[in-house]
CSV table of C-alpha atoms in Angstrom, one decimal:
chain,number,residue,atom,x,y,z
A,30,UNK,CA,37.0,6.5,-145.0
A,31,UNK,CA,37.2,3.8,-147.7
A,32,UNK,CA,40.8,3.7,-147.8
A,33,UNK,CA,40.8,3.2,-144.3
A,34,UNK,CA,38.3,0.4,-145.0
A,35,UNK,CA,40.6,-1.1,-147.9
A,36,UNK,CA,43.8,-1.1,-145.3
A,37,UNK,CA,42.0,-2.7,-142.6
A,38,UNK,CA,40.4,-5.5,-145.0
A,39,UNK,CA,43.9,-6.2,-146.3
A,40,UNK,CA,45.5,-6.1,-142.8
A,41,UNK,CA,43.3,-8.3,-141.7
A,42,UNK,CA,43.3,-10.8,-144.3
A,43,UNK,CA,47.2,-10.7,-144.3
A,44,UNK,CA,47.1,-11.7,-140.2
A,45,UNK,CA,44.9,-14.4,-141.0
A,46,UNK,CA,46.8,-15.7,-143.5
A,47,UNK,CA,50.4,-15.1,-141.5
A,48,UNK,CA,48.5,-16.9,-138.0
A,49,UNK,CA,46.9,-19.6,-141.0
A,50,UNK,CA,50.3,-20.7,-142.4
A,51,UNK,CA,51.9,-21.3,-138.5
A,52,UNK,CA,49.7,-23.2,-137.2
A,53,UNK,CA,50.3,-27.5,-136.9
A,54,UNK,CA,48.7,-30.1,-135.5
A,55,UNK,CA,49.5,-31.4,-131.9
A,56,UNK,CA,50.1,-34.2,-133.2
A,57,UNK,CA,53.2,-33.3,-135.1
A,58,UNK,CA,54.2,-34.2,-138.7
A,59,UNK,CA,51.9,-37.8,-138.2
A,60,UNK,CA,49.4,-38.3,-140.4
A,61,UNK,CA,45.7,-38.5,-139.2
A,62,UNK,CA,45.4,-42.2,-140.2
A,63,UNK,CA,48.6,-43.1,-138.4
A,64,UNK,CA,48.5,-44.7,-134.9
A,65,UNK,CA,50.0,-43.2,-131.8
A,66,UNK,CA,52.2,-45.2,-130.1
A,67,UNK,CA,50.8,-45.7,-126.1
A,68,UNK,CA,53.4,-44.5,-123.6
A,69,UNK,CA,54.3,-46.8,-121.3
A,70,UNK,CA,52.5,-47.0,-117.7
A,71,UNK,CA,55.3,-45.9,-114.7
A,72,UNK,CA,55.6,-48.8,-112.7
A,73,UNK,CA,54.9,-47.5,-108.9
A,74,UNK,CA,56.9,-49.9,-106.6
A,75,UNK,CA,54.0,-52.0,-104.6
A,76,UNK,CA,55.3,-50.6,-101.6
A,77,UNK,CA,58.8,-49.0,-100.2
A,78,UNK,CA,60.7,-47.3,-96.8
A,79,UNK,CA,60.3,-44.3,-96.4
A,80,UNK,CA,62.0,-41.9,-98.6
A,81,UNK,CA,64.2,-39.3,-97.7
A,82,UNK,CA,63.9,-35.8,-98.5
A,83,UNK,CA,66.2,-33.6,-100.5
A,84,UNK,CA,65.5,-30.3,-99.0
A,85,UNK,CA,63.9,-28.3,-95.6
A,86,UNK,CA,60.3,-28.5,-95.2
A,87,UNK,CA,59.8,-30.7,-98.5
A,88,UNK,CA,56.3,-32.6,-98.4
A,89,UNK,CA,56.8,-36.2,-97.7
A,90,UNK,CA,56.8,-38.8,-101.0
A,91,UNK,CA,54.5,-41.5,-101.2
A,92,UNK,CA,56.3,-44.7,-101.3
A,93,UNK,CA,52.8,-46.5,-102.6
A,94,UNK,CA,50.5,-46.1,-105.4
A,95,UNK,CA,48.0,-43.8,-105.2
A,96,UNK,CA,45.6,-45.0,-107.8
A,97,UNK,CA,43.1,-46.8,-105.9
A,98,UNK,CA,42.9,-44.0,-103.5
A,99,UNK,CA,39.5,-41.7,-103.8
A,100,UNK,CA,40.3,-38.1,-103.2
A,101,UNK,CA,37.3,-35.7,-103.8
A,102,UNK,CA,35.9,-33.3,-102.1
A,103,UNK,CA,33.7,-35.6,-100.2
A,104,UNK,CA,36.3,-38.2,-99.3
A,105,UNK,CA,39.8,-38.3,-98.4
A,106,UNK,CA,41.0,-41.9,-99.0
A,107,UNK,CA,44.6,-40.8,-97.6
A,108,UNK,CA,43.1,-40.4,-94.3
A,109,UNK,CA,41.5,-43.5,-94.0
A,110,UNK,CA,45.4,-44.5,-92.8
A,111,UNK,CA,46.9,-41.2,-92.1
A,112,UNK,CA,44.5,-39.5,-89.9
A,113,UNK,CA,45.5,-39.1,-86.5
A,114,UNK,CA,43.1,-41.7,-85.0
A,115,UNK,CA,43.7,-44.0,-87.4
A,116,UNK,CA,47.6,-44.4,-87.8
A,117,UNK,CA,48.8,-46.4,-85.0
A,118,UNK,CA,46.3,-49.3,-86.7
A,119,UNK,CA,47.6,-49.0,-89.8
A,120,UNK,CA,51.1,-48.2,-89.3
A,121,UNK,CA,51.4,-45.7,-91.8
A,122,UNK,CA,53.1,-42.1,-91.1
A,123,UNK,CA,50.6,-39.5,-88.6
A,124,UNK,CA,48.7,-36.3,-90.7
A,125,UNK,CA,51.1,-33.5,-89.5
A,126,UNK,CA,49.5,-31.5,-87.3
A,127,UNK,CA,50.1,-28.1,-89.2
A,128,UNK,CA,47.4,-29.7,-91.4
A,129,UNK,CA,45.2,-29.2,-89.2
A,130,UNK,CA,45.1,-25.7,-88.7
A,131,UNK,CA,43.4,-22.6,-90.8
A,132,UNK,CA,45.3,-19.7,-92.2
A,133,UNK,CA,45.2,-17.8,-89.0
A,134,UNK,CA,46.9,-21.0,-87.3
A,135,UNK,CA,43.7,-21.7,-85.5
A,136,UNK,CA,43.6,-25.8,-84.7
A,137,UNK,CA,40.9,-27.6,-86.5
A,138,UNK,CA,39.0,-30.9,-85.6
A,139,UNK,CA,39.4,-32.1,-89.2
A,140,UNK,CA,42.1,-31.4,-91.9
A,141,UNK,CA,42.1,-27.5,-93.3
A,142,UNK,CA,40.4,-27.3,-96.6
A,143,UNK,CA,43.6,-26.1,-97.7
A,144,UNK,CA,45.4,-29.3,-97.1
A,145,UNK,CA,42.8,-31.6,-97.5
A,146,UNK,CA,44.2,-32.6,-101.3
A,147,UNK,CA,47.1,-34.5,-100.5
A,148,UNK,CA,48.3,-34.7,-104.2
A,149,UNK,CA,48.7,-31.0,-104.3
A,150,UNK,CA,52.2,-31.6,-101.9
A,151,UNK,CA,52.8,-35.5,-101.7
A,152,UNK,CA,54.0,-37.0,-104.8
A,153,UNK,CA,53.9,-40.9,-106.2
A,154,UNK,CA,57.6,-42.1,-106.9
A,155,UNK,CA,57.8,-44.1,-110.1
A,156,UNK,CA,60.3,-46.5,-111.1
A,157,UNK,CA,61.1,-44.4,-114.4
A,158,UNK,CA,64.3,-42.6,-115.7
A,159,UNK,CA,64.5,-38.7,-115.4
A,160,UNK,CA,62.7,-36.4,-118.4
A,161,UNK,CA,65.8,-33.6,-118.1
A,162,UNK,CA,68.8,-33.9,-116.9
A,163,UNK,CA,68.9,-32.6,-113.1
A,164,UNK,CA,71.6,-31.8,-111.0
A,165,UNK,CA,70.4,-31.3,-108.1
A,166,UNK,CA,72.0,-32.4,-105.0
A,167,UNK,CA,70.2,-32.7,-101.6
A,168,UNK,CA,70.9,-29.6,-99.0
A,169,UNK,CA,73.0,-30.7,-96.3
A,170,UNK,CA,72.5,-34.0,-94.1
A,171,UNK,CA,69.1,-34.8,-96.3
A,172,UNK,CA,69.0,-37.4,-99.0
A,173,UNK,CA,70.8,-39.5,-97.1
């Protein structure tokens, strides 16, 4: 029982001491009274055409910042140009109408909880060079 005892103690301690040794800091090899340097903020064009898409059944892009928009769930600022009553006025792109229907494709009055956070789907585009290189090409007749 005490040899057991002995071989777990020093198992232990070795694991501790193996996990100890590999772990860094997020912030790499700086030092703690260094500075960060601030990445710069993506400039969002103030406002562009409509973008095409790359691929069937893609979710539009947003051609306009998105950072003054309110999106909680108590308000939907996207709507306040997109919704179906509201579009003509504003002259922005119509709320498809799949996003207004449940799981069971029953129609709603207002957008489905499950679309009503736009960001989920519909990205920002930033003026700002790729992270990886991509290769992607667009399927077919889209892209263009």
């Amino acid at each position: 029982m005490k040899g057991k005892f002995v071989v777990s103690a020093l198992l232990a301690a070795f694991v501790s001491v193996a996990a100890f040794a590999e772990v860094t800091s997020l912030r790499g090899d700086q030092g703690i009274g260094e500075s960060n340097e601030v990445v710069a903020i993506k400039q969002v064009p103030k406002k562009q055409d409509r973008l095409a898409l790359d691929y069937v059944n893609q979710p539009p892009l947003i051609p306009h910042s998105t950072d003054q928009v309110q999106l909680n769930p108590s308000n939907n600022g996207c709507l306040e140009c997109h919704d179906v009553d509201k579009y003509r006025k504003s002259g922005a792109p119509r709320v498809s109408p799949t996003h207004y229907m449940d799981r069971d494709n029953k129609m709603l009055g207002d957008v489905a909880p499950r679309r009503y956070f736009c960001l989920q789907c519909h990205v920002t585009q930033v003026d700002a060079t790729p992270l990886v290189e991509n290769t992607f090409q667009p399927a077919g007749k889209f892209g263009q």
